[in-house]
Amino acid sequence: PRADRYKAKNFIDTFVYRTGDQIGAWGYTLLLTLGFSMTGMSAVGVGLAIVAIGVAVWLGRRQQLLERTSPFARANGPFAPPL
């Protein structure tokens, strides 16, 4: 329902994004405390980006598998409206 989507959007906009910002700030401070230079921080960032890409690819493939094996998708086609 529309009300649930509105509540979820508010939750994502406030809690999830702000928590991510805070974790990023703490991570920067942690890496500085551990003696990382900007080059070292960049290397950590690249490593995290590679992990995020791997997770995104895995989730995408998992979603495609679920769509192919779903009885709802087989009965209603790929463009059926969500329940």
PDB file of N, CA, C and O in Angstrom:
ATOM      1  N   PRO A   1       0.819  -1.212   0.000  1.00  0.00           N
ATOM      2  CA  PRO A   1       0.000   0.000   0.000  1.00  0.00           C
ATOM      3  C   PRO A   1       0.857   1.269   0.000  1.00  0.00           C
ATOM      4  O   PRO A   1       2.013   1.254   0.412  1.00  0.00           O
ATOM      5  N   ARG A   2       0.253   2.332  -0.424  1.00  0.00           N
ATOM      6  CA  ARG A   2       0.950   3.609  -0.533  1.00  0.00           C
ATOM      7  C   ARG A   2       1.506   4.080   0.815  1.00  0.00           C
ATOM      8  O   ARG A   2       2.611   4.603   0.893  1.00  0.00           O
ATOM      9  N   ALA A   3       0.758   3.889   1.885  1.00  0.00           N
ATOM     10  CA  ALA A   3       1.210   4.324   3.209  1.00  0.00           C
ATOM     11  C   ALA A   3       2.475   3.580   3.629  1.00  0.00           C
ATOM     12  O   ALA A   3       3.385   4.173   4.215  1.00  0.00           O
ATOM     13  N   ASP A   4       2.549   2.291   3.322  1.00  0.00           N
ATOM     14  CA  ASP A   4       3.738   1.514   3.661  1.00  0.00           C
ATOM     15  C   ASP A   4       4.952   1.987   2.868  1.00  0.00           C
ATOM     16  O   ASP A   4       6.057   2.073   3.401  1.00  0.00           O
ATOM     17  N   ARG A   5       4.749   2.285   1.589  1.00  0.00           N
ATOM     18  CA  ARG A   5       5.857   2.799   0.781  1.00  0.00           C
ATOM     19  C   ARG A   5       6.341   4.131   1.319  1.00  0.00           C
ATOM     20  O   ARG A   5       7.541   4.402   1.357  1.00  0.00           O
ATOM     21  N   TYR A   6       5.421   4.975   1.748  1.00  0.00           N
ATOM     22  CA  TYR A   6       5.783   6.287   2.304  1.00  0.00           C
ATOM     23  C   TYR A   6       6.608   6.117   3.578  1.00  0.00           C
ATOM     24  O   TYR A   6       7.621   6.777   3.762  1.00  0.00           O
ATOM     25  N   LYS A   7       6.181   5.196   4.444  1.00  0.00           N
ATOM     26  CA  LYS A   7       6.921   4.945   5.684  1.00  0.00           C
ATOM     27  C   LYS A   7       8.299   4.364   5.390  1.00  0.00           C
ATOM     28  O   LYS A   7       9.289   4.740   6.022  1.00  0.00           O
ATOM     29  N   ALA A   8       8.368   3.448   4.441  1.00  0.00           N
ATOM     30  CA  ALA A   8       9.657   2.847   4.092  1.00  0.00           C
ATOM     31  C   ALA A   8      10.600   3.894   3.525  1.00  0.00           C
ATOM     32  O   ALA A   8      11.794   3.901   3.841  1.00  0.00           O
ATOM     33  N   LYS A   9      10.089   4.798   2.698  1.00  0.00           N
ATOM     34  CA  LYS A   9      10.929   5.840   2.131  1.00  0.00           C
ATOM     35  C   LYS A   9      11.475   6.742   3.227  1.00  0.00           C
ATOM     36  O   LYS A   9      12.663   7.097   3.214  1.00  0.00           O
ATOM     37  N   ASN A  10      10.658   7.114   4.167  1.00  0.00           N
ATOM     38  CA  ASN A  10      11.138   7.943   5.280  1.00  0.00           C
ATOM     39  C   ASN A  10      12.204   7.216   6.088  1.00  0.00           C
ATOM     40  O   ASN A  10      13.201   7.821   6.491  1.00  0.00           O
ATOM     41  N   PHE A  11      12.003   5.937   6.325  1.00  0.00           N
ATOM     42  CA  PHE A  11      12.989   5.158   7.063  1.00  0.00           C
ATOM     43  C   PHE A  11      14.320   5.124   6.313  1.00  0.00           C
ATOM     44  O   PHE A  11      15.376   5.365   6.894  1.00  0.00           O
ATOM     45  N   ILE A  12      14.253   4.838   5.013  1.00  0.00           N
ATOM     46  CA  ILE A  12      15.478   4.769   4.222  1.00  0.00           C
ATOM     47  C   ILE A  12      16.164   6.133   4.173  1.00  0.00           C
ATOM     48  O   ILE A  12      17.371   6.237   4.367  1.00  0.00           O
ATOM     49  N   ASP A  13      15.388   7.187   3.933  1.00  0.00           N
ATOM     50  CA  ASP A  13      15.966   8.528   3.824  1.00  0.00           C
ATOM     51  C   ASP A  13      16.624   8.985   5.115  1.00  0.00           C
ATOM     52  O   ASP A  13      17.645   9.662   5.082  1.00  0.00           O
ATOM     53  N   THR A  14      16.071   8.634   6.232  1.00  0.00           N
ATOM     54  CA  THR A  14      16.643   9.120   7.484  1.00  0.00           C
ATOM     55  C   THR A  14      17.633   8.128   8.073  1.00  0.00           C
ATOM     56  O   THR A  14      18.820   8.425   8.180  1.00  0.00           O
ATOM     57  N   PHE A  15      17.185   6.964   8.432  1.00  0.00           N
ATOM     58  CA  PHE A  15      18.025   6.027   9.168  1.00  0.00           C
ATOM     59  C   PHE A  15      19.152   5.449   8.324  1.00  0.00           C
ATOM     60  O   PHE A  15      20.318   5.494   8.701  1.00  0.00           O
ATOM     61  N   VAL A  16      18.821   4.895   7.176  1.00  0.00           N
ATOM     62  CA  VAL A  16      19.819   4.177   6.380  1.00  0.00           C
ATOM     63  C   VAL A  16      20.886   5.132   5.854  1.00  0.00           C
ATOM     64  O   VAL A  16      22.080   4.883   6.015  1.00  0.00           O
ATOM     65  N   TYR A  17      20.489   6.230   5.234  1.00  0.00           N
ATOM     66  CA  TYR A  17      21.477   7.151   4.677  1.00  0.00           C
ATOM     67  C   TYR A  17      22.315   7.815   5.760  1.00  0.00           C
ATOM     68  O   TYR A  17      23.524   7.943   5.644  1.00  0.00           O
ATOM     69  N   ARG A  18      21.691   8.238   6.819  1.00  0.00           N
ATOM     70  CA  ARG A  18      22.448   8.895   7.885  1.00  0.00           C
ATOM     71  C   ARG A  18      23.375   7.917   8.609  1.00  0.00           C
ATOM     72  O   ARG A  18      24.471   8.278   9.009  1.00  0.00           O
ATOM     73  N   THR A  19      22.927   6.682   8.769  1.00  0.00           N
ATOM     74  CA  THR A  19      23.795   5.674   9.369  1.00  0.00           C
ATOM     75  C   THR A  19      24.992   5.411   8.467  1.00  0.00           C
ATOM     76  O   THR A  19      26.132   5.296   8.945  1.00  0.00           O
ATOM     77  N   GLY A  20      24.765   5.344   7.167  1.00  0.00           N
ATOM     78  CA  GLY A  20      25.865   5.162   6.229  1.00  0.00           C
ATOM     79  C   GLY A  20      26.854   6.318   6.276  1.00  0.00           C
ATOM     80  O   GLY A  20      28.074   6.111   6.237  1.00  0.00           O
ATOM     81  N   ASP A  21      26.347   7.537   6.360  1.00  0.00           N
ATOM     82  CA  ASP A  21      27.218   8.708   6.485  1.00  0.00           C
ATOM     83  C   ASP A  21      28.053   8.631   7.764  1.00  0.00           C
ATOM     84  O   ASP A  21      29.252   8.936   7.761  1.00  0.00           O
ATOM     85  N   GLN A  22      27.419   8.232   8.844  1.00  0.00           N
ATOM     86  CA  GLN A  22      28.127   8.154  10.129  1.00  0.00           C
ATOM     87  C   GLN A  22      29.203   7.071  10.099  1.00  0.00           C
ATOM     88  O   GLN A  22      30.316   7.275  10.582  1.00  0.00           O
ATOM     89  N   ILE A  23      28.882   5.939   9.529  1.00  0.00           N
ATOM     90  CA  ILE A  23      29.867   4.862   9.427  1.00  0.00           C
ATOM     91  C   ILE A  23      31.042   5.314   8.563  1.00  0.00           C
ATOM     92  O   ILE A  23      32.205   5.021   8.869  1.00  0.00           O
ATOM     93  N   GLY A  24      30.765   6.046   7.492  1.00  0.00           N
ATOM     94  CA  GLY A  24      31.835   6.572   6.655  1.00  0.00           C
ATOM     95  C   GLY A  24      32.739   7.522   7.421  1.00  0.00           C
ATOM     96  O   GLY A  24      33.966   7.470   7.297  1.00  0.00           O
ATOM     97  N   ALA A  25      32.143   8.392   8.219  1.00  0.00           N
ATOM     98  CA  ALA A  25      32.941   9.333   9.017  1.00  0.00           C
ATOM     99  C   ALA A  25      33.787   8.586  10.044  1.00  0.00           C
ATOM    100  O   ALA A  25      34.969   8.898  10.232  1.00  0.00           O
ATOM    101  N   TRP A  26      33.199   7.602  10.704  1.00  0.00           N
ATOM    102  CA  TRP A  26      33.952   6.816  11.681  1.00  0.00           C
ATOM    103  C   TRP A  26      35.057   6.018  11.000  1.00  0.00           C
ATOM    104  O   TRP A  26      36.144   5.858  11.543  1.00  0.00           O
ATOM    105  N   GLY A  27      34.767   5.487   9.803  1.00  0.00           N
ATOM    106  CA  GLY A  27      35.772   4.729   9.072  1.00  0.00           C
ATOM    107  C   GLY A  27      36.968   5.584   8.700  1.00  0.00           C
ATOM    108  O   GLY A  27      38.120   5.157   8.818  1.00  0.00           O
ATOM    109  N   TYR A  28      36.698   6.809   8.269  1.00  0.00           N
ATOM    110  CA  TYR A  28      37.782   7.744   7.942  1.00  0.00           C
ATOM    111  C   TYR A  28      38.640   8.007   9.180  1.00  0.00           C
ATOM    112  O   TYR A  28      39.870   7.942   9.127  1.00  0.00           O
ATOM    113  N   THR A  29      37.992   8.282  10.288  1.00  0.00           N
ATOM    114  CA  THR A  29      38.718   8.537  11.533  1.00  0.00           C
ATOM    115  C   THR A  29      39.508   7.302  11.967  1.00  0.00           C
ATOM    116  O   THR A  29      40.661   7.417  12.399  1.00  0.00           O
ATOM    117  N   LEU A  30      38.919   6.135  11.842  1.00  0.00           N
ATOM    118  CA  LEU A  30      39.607   4.895  12.201  1.00  0.00           C
ATOM    119  C   LEU A  30      40.854   4.697  11.338  1.00  0.00           C
ATOM    120  O   LEU A  30      41.929   4.375  11.851  1.00  0.00           O
ATOM    121  N   LEU A  31      40.718   4.897  10.035  1.00  0.00           N
ATOM    122  CA  LEU A  31      41.866   4.712   9.151  1.00  0.00           C
ATOM    123  C   LEU A  31      42.961   5.735   9.443  1.00  0.00           C
ATOM    124  O   LEU A  31      44.154   5.414   9.389  1.00  0.00           O
ATOM    125  N   LEU A  32      42.585   6.964   9.761  1.00  0.00           N
ATOM    126  CA  LEU A  32      43.586   7.963  10.154  1.00  0.00           C
ATOM    127  C   LEU A  32      44.298   7.536  11.427  1.00  0.00           C
ATOM    128  O   LEU A  32      45.518   7.642  11.540  1.00  0.00           O
ATOM    129  N   THR A  33      43.528   7.049  12.390  1.00  0.00           N
ATOM    130  CA  THR A  33      44.094   6.600  13.660  1.00  0.00           C
ATOM    131  C   THR A  33      45.058   5.431  13.455  1.00  0.00           C
ATOM    132  O   THR A  33      46.082   5.335  14.134  1.00  0.00           O
ATOM    133  N   LEU A  34      44.746   4.562  12.520  1.00  0.00           N
ATOM    134  CA  LEU A  34      45.599   3.405  12.235  1.00  0.00           C
ATOM    135  C   LEU A  34      46.818   3.786  11.394  1.00  0.00           C
ATOM    136  O   LEU A  34      47.660   2.930  11.103  1.00  0.00           O
ATOM    137  N   GLY A  35      46.909   5.044  10.977  1.00  0.00           N
ATOM    138  CA  GLY A  35      48.074   5.507  10.248  1.00  0.00           C
ATOM    139  C   GLY A  35      47.999   5.383   8.741  1.00  0.00           C
ATOM    140  O   GLY A  35      49.029   5.463   8.072  1.00  0.00           O
ATOM    141  N   PHE A  36      46.808   5.190   8.199  1.00  0.00           N
ATOM    142  CA  PHE A  36      46.667   5.097   6.751  1.00  0.00           C
ATOM    143  C   PHE A  36      46.851   6.471   6.119  1.00  0.00           C
ATOM    144  O   PHE A  36      46.340   7.474   6.624  1.00  0.00           O
ATOM    145  N   SER A  37      47.546   6.497   4.981  1.00  0.00           N
ATOM    146  CA  SER A  37      47.648   7.732   4.200  1.00  0.00           C
ATOM    147  C   SER A  37      46.431   7.798   3.280  1.00  0.00           C
ATOM    148  O   SER A  37      45.602   6.884   3.253  1.00  0.00           O
ATOM    149  N   MET A  38      46.356   8.856   2.504  1.00  0.00           N
ATOM    150  CA  MET A  38      45.242   8.966   1.555  1.00  0.00           C
ATOM    151  C   MET A  38      45.315   7.854   0.516  1.00  0.00           C
ATOM    152  O   MET A  38      44.292   7.334   0.076  1.00  0.00           O
ATOM    153  N   THR A  39      46.517   7.456   0.151  1.00  0.00           N
ATOM    154  CA  THR A  39      46.680   6.353  -0.791  1.00  0.00           C
ATOM    155  C   THR A  39      46.162   5.055  -0.178  1.00  0.00           C
ATOM    156  O   THR A  39      45.463   4.278  -0.839  1.00  0.00           O
ATOM    157  N   GLY A  40      46.475   4.825   1.078  1.00  0.00           N
ATOM    158  CA  GLY A  40      45.985   3.630   1.762  1.00  0.00           C
ATOM    159  C   GLY A  40      44.482   3.633   1.902  1.00  0.00           C
ATOM    160  O   GLY A  40      43.821   2.598   1.724  1.00  0.00           O
ATOM    161  N   MET A  41      43.919   4.808   2.207  1.00  0.00           N
ATOM    162  CA  MET A  41      42.459   4.913   2.306  1.00  0.00           C
ATOM    163  C   MET A  41      41.806   4.646   0.958  1.00  0.00           C
ATOM    164  O   MET A  41      40.754   4.016   0.890  1.00  0.00           O
ATOM    165  N   SER A  42      42.446   5.117  -0.107  1.00  0.00           N
ATOM    166  CA  SER A  42      41.916   4.863  -1.453  1.00  0.00           C
ATOM    167  C   SER A  42      41.933   3.371  -1.757  1.00  0.00           C
ATOM    168  O   SER A  42      40.988   2.835  -2.351  1.00  0.00           O
ATOM    169  N   ALA A  43      42.983   2.695  -1.354  1.00  0.00           N
ATOM    170  CA  ALA A  43      43.069   1.249  -1.580  1.00  0.00           C
ATOM    171  C   ALA A  43      41.959   0.515  -0.822  1.00  0.00           C
ATOM    172  O   ALA A  43      41.347  -0.416  -1.356  1.00  0.00           O
ATOM    173  N   VAL A  44      41.703   0.938   0.390  1.00  0.00           N
ATOM    174  CA  VAL A  44      40.602   0.346   1.170  1.00  0.00           C
ATOM    175  C   VAL A  44      39.278   0.603   0.453  1.00  0.00           C
ATOM    176  O   VAL A  44      38.436  -0.298   0.337  1.00  0.00           O
ATOM    177  N   GLY A  45      39.092   1.819  -0.040  1.00  0.00           N
ATOM    178  CA  GLY A  45      37.864   2.156  -0.764  1.00  0.00           C
ATOM    179  C   GLY A  45      37.676   1.324  -2.020  1.00  0.00           C
ATOM    180  O   GLY A  45      36.574   0.859  -2.310  1.00  0.00           O
ATOM    181  N   VAL A  46      38.755   1.118  -2.766  1.00  0.00           N
ATOM    182  CA  VAL A  46      38.680   0.287  -3.968  1.00  0.00           C
ATOM    183  C   VAL A  46      38.323  -1.151  -3.594  1.00  0.00           C
ATOM    184  O   VAL A  46      37.494  -1.791  -4.245  1.00  0.00           O
ATOM    185  N   GLY A  47      38.925  -1.657  -2.526  1.00  0.00           N
ATOM    186  CA  GLY A  47      38.600  -3.011  -2.068  1.00  0.00           C
ATOM    187  C   GLY A  47      37.135  -3.145  -1.681  1.00  0.00           C
ATOM    188  O   GLY A  47      36.470  -4.119  -2.055  1.00  0.00           O
ATOM    189  N   LEU A  48      36.622  -2.155  -0.965  1.00  0.00           N
ATOM    190  CA  LEU A  48      35.201  -2.186  -0.583  1.00  0.00           C
ATOM    191  C   LEU A  48      34.290  -2.082  -1.807  1.00  0.00           C
ATOM    192  O   LEU A  48      33.237  -2.719  -1.862  1.00  0.00           O
ATOM    193  N   ALA A  49      34.696  -1.285  -2.790  1.00  0.00           N
ATOM    194  CA  ALA A  49      33.902  -1.158  -4.016  1.00  0.00           C
ATOM    195  C   ALA A  49      33.855  -2.491  -4.767  1.00  0.00           C
ATOM    196  O   ALA A  49      32.806  -2.876  -5.299  1.00  0.00           O
ATOM    197  N   ILE A  50      34.981  -3.185  -4.814  1.00  0.00           N
ATOM    198  CA  ILE A  50      35.016  -4.490  -5.490  1.00  0.00           C
ATOM    199  C   ILE A  50      34.103  -5.480  -4.780  1.00  0.00           C
ATOM    200  O   ILE A  50      33.358  -6.233  -5.429  1.00  0.00           O
ATOM    201  N   VAL A  51      34.118  -5.468  -3.457  1.00  0.00           N
ATOM    202  CA  VAL A  51      33.212  -6.344  -2.693  1.00  0.00           C
ATOM    203  C   VAL A  51      31.759  -5.976  -2.980  1.00  0.00           C
ATOM    204  O   VAL A  51      30.914  -6.857  -3.201  1.00  0.00           O
ATOM    205  N   ALA A  52      31.443  -4.679  -3.013  1.00  0.00           N
ATOM    206  CA  ALA A  52      30.068  -4.235  -3.276  1.00  0.00           C
ATOM    207  C   ALA A  52      29.618  -4.654  -4.676  1.00  0.00           C
ATOM    208  O   ALA A  52      28.464  -5.072  -4.867  1.00  0.00           O
ATOM    209  N   ILE A  53      30.500  -4.558  -5.662  1.00  0.00           N
ATOM    210  CA  ILE A  53      30.160  -4.990  -7.021  1.00  0.00           C
ATOM    211  C   ILE A  53      29.891  -6.489  -7.036  1.00  0.00           C
ATOM    212  O   ILE A  53      28.930  -6.953  -7.662  1.00  0.00           O
ATOM    213  N   GLY A  54      30.720  -7.259  -6.338  1.00  0.00           N
ATOM    214  CA  GLY A  54      30.504  -8.701  -6.268  1.00  0.00           C
ATOM    215  C   GLY A  54      29.166  -9.057  -5.643  1.00  0.00           C
ATOM    216  O   GLY A  54      28.446  -9.922  -6.140  1.00  0.00           O
ATOM    217  N   VAL A  55      28.815  -8.364  -4.569  1.00  0.00           N
ATOM    218  CA  VAL A  55      27.524  -8.604  -3.912  1.00  0.00           C
ATOM    219  C   VAL A  55      26.375  -8.222  -4.844  1.00  0.00           C
ATOM    220  O   VAL A  55      25.380  -8.945  -4.950  1.00  0.00           O
ATOM    221  N   ALA A  56      26.512  -7.112  -5.560  1.00  0.00           N
ATOM    222  CA  ALA A  56      25.456  -6.669  -6.481  1.00  0.00           C
ATOM    223  C   ALA A  56      25.257  -7.678  -7.609  1.00  0.00           C
ATOM    224  O   ALA A  56      24.116  -8.002  -7.975  1.00  0.00           O
ATOM    225  N   VAL A  57      26.344  -8.181  -8.166  1.00  0.00           N
ATOM    226  CA  VAL A  57      26.236  -9.179  -9.233  1.00  0.00           C
ATOM    227  C   VAL A  57      25.591 -10.449  -8.693  1.00  0.00           C
ATOM    228  O   VAL A  57      24.696 -11.027  -9.331  1.00  0.00           O
ATOM    229  N   TRP A  58      26.018 -10.894  -7.524  1.00  0.00           N
ATOM    230  CA  TRP A  58      25.432 -12.103  -6.935  1.00  0.00           C
ATOM    231  C   TRP A  58      23.934 -11.917  -6.685  1.00  0.00           C
ATOM    232  O   TRP A  58      23.136 -12.798  -7.003  1.00  0.00           O
ATOM    233  N   LEU A  59      23.553 -10.771  -6.121  1.00  0.00           N
ATOM    234  CA  LEU A  59      22.130 -10.527  -5.857  1.00  0.00           C
ATOM    235  C   LEU A  59      21.318 -10.457  -7.152  1.00  0.00           C
ATOM    236  O   LEU A  59      20.195 -10.951  -7.210  1.00  0.00           O
ATOM    237  N   GLY A  60      21.893  -9.846  -8.180  1.00  0.00           N
ATOM    238  CA  GLY A  60      21.198  -9.781  -9.466  1.00  0.00           C
ATOM    239  C   GLY A  60      20.961 -11.157 -10.049  1.00  0.00           C
ATOM    240  O   GLY A  60      19.862 -11.464 -10.541  1.00  0.00           O
ATOM    241  N   ARG A  61      21.972 -11.996  -9.999  1.00  0.00           N
ATOM    242  CA  ARG A  61      21.821 -13.365 -10.509  1.00  0.00           C
ATOM    243  C   ARG A  61      20.828 -14.162  -9.669  1.00  0.00           C
ATOM    244  O   ARG A  61      20.044 -14.949 -10.205  1.00  0.00           O
ATOM    245  N   ARG A  62      20.864 -13.947  -8.378  1.00  0.00           N
ATOM    246  CA  ARG A  62      19.923 -14.644  -7.487  1.00  0.00           C
ATOM    247  C   ARG A  62      18.486 -14.219  -7.800  1.00  0.00           C
ATOM    248  O   ARG A  62      17.578 -15.045  -7.837  1.00  0.00           O
ATOM    249  N   GLN A  63      18.283 -12.922  -8.051  1.00  0.00           N
ATOM    250  CA  GLN A  63      16.954 -12.424  -8.382  1.00  0.00           C
ATOM    251  C   GLN A  63      16.466 -13.023  -9.701  1.00  0.00           C
ATOM    252  O   GLN A  63      15.300 -13.402  -9.824  1.00  0.00           O
ATOM    253  N   GLN A  64      17.339 -13.106 -10.686  1.00  0.00           N
ATOM    254  CA  GLN A  64      16.959 -13.705 -11.965  1.00  0.00           C
ATOM    255  C   GLN A  64      16.572 -15.168 -11.787  1.00  0.00           C
ATOM    256  O   GLN A  64      15.599 -15.636 -12.384  1.00  0.00           O
ATOM    257  N   LEU A  65      17.313 -15.882 -10.966  1.00  0.00           N
ATOM    258  CA  LEU A  65      16.990 -17.284 -10.696  1.00  0.00           C
ATOM    259  C   LEU A  65      15.625 -17.396 -10.019  1.00  0.00           C
ATOM    260  O   LEU A  65      14.810 -18.237 -10.392  1.00  0.00           O
ATOM    261  N   LEU A  66      15.364 -16.537  -9.042  1.00  0.00           N
ATOM    262  CA  LEU A  66      14.073 -16.566  -8.354  1.00  0.00           C
ATOM    263  C   LEU A  66      12.932 -16.242  -9.308  1.00  0.00           C
ATOM    264  O   LEU A  66      11.858 -16.829  -9.228  1.00  0.00           O
ATOM    265  N   GLU A  67      13.161 -15.307 -10.225  1.00  0.00           N
ATOM    266  CA  GLU A  67      12.121 -14.961 -11.198  1.00  0.00           C
ATOM    267  C   GLU A  67      11.840 -16.125 -12.133  1.00  0.00           C
ATOM    268  O   GLU A  67      10.690 -16.374 -12.496  1.00  0.00           O
ATOM    269  N   ARG A  68      12.888 -16.821 -12.548  1.00  0.00           N
ATOM    270  CA  ARG A  68      12.698 -17.953 -13.469  1.00  0.00           C
ATOM    271  C   ARG A  68      11.972 -19.118 -12.798  1.00  0.00           C
ATOM    272  O   ARG A  68      11.246 -19.854 -13.456  1.00  0.00           O
ATOM    273  N   THR A  69      12.188 -19.302 -11.507  1.00  0.00           N
ATOM    274  CA  THR A  69      11.613 -20.459 -10.820  1.00  0.00           C
ATOM    275  C   THR A  69      10.316 -20.131 -10.073  1.00  0.00           C
ATOM    276  O   THR A  69       9.713 -21.019  -9.494  1.00  0.00           O
ATOM    277  N   SER A  70       9.894 -18.895 -10.099  1.00  0.00           N
ATOM    278  CA  SER A  70       8.688 -18.496  -9.374  1.00  0.00           C
ATOM    279  C   SER A  70       7.433 -18.932 -10.120  1.00  0.00           C
ATOM    280  O   SER A  70       7.270 -18.636 -11.299  1.00  0.00           O
ATOM    281  N   PRO A  71       6.518 -19.606  -9.443  1.00  0.00           N
ATOM    282  CA  PRO A  71       5.260 -19.984 -10.099  1.00  0.00           C
ATOM    283  C   PRO A  71       4.445 -18.752 -10.493  1.00  0.00           C
ATOM    284  O   PRO A  71       3.767 -18.747 -11.503  1.00  0.00           O
ATOM    285  N   PHE A  72       4.530 -17.678  -9.718  1.00  0.00           N
ATOM    286  CA  PHE A  72       3.790 -16.454 -10.038  1.00  0.00           C
ATOM    287  C   PHE A  72       4.306 -15.855 -11.344  1.00  0.00           C
ATOM    288  O   PHE A  72       3.530 -15.460 -12.202  1.00  0.00           O
ATOM    289  N   ALA A  73       5.620 -15.812 -11.524  1.00  0.00           N
ATOM    290  CA  ALA A  73       6.200 -15.230 -12.734  1.00  0.00           C
ATOM    291  C   ALA A  73       5.847 -16.080 -13.955  1.00  0.00           C
ATOM    292  O   ALA A  73       5.564 -15.547 -15.022  1.00  0.00           O
ATOM    293  N   ARG A  74       5.846 -17.406 -13.807  1.00  0.00           N
ATOM    294  CA  ARG A  74       5.505 -18.268 -14.943  1.00  0.00           C
ATOM    295  C   ARG A  74       4.051 -18.086 -15.342  1.00  0.00           C
ATOM    296  O   ARG A  74       3.720 -18.079 -16.513  1.00  0.00           O
ATOM    297  N   ALA A  75       3.174 -17.904 -14.367  1.00  0.00           N
ATOM    298  CA  ALA A  75       1.748 -17.790 -14.656  1.00  0.00           C
ATOM    299  C   ALA A  75       1.375 -16.423 -15.207  1.00  0.00           C
ATOM    300  O   ALA A  75       0.457 -16.301 -16.006  1.00  0.00           O
ATOM    301  N   ASN A  76       2.074 -15.364 -14.783  1.00  0.00           N
ATOM    302  CA  ASN A  76       1.658 -14.000 -15.130  1.00  0.00           C
ATOM    303  C   ASN A  76       2.618 -13.275 -16.053  1.00  0.00           C
ATOM    304  O   ASN A  76       2.375 -12.139 -16.415  1.00  0.00           O
ATOM    305  N   GLY A  77       3.720 -13.873 -16.395  1.00  0.00           N
ATOM    306  CA  GLY A  77       4.675 -13.232 -17.291  1.00  0.00           C
ATOM    307  C   GLY A  77       5.617 -12.317 -16.524  1.00  0.00           C
ATOM    308  O   GLY A  77       5.428 -12.028 -15.358  1.00  0.00           O
ATOM    309  N   PRO A  78       6.660 -11.836 -17.214  1.00  0.00           N
ATOM    310  CA  PRO A  78       7.685 -11.053 -16.544  1.00  0.00           C
ATOM    311  C   PRO A  78       7.236  -9.647 -16.144  1.00  0.00           C
ATOM    312  O   PRO A  78       7.881  -9.009 -15.331  1.00  0.00           O
ATOM    313  N   PHE A  79       6.152  -9.147 -16.729  1.00  0.00           N
ATOM    314  CA  PHE A  79       5.736  -7.771 -16.448  1.00  0.00           C
ATOM    315  C   PHE A  79       4.469  -7.698 -15.597  1.00  0.00           C
ATOM    316  O   PHE A  79       3.765  -6.697 -15.609  1.00  0.00           O
ATOM    317  N   ALA A  80       4.211  -8.751 -14.852  1.00  0.00           N
ATOM    318  CA  ALA A  80       3.024  -8.766 -13.988  1.00  0.00           C
ATOM    319  C   ALA A  80       3.228  -7.783 -12.841  1.00  0.00           C
ATOM    320  O   ALA A  80       4.338  -7.614 -12.343  1.00  0.00           O
ATOM    321  N   PRO A  81       2.176  -7.109 -12.407  1.00  0.00           N
ATOM    322  CA  PRO A  81       2.313  -6.178 -11.286  1.00  0.00           C
ATOM    323  C   PRO A  81       2.620  -6.928 -10.002  1.00  0.00           C
ATOM    324  O   PRO A  81       2.211  -8.080  -9.828  1.00  0.00           O
ATOM    325  N   PRO A  82       3.379  -6.316  -9.079  1.00  0.00           N
ATOM    326  CA  PRO A  82       3.691  -6.981  -7.820  1.00  0.00           C
ATOM    327  C   PRO A  82       2.440  -7.170  -6.976  1.00  0.00           C
ATOM    328  O   PRO A  82       1.464  -6.436  -7.103  1.00  0.00           O
ATOM    329  N   LEU A  83       2.505  -8.149  -6.091  1.00  0.00           N
ATOM    330  CA  LEU A  83       1.375  -8.403  -5.188  1.00  0.00           C
ATOM    331  C   LEU A  83       1.268  -7.356  -4.118  1.00  0.00           C
ATOM    332  O   LEU A  83       2.163  -6.766  -3.683  1.00  0.00           O
TER     333      LEU A  83
END
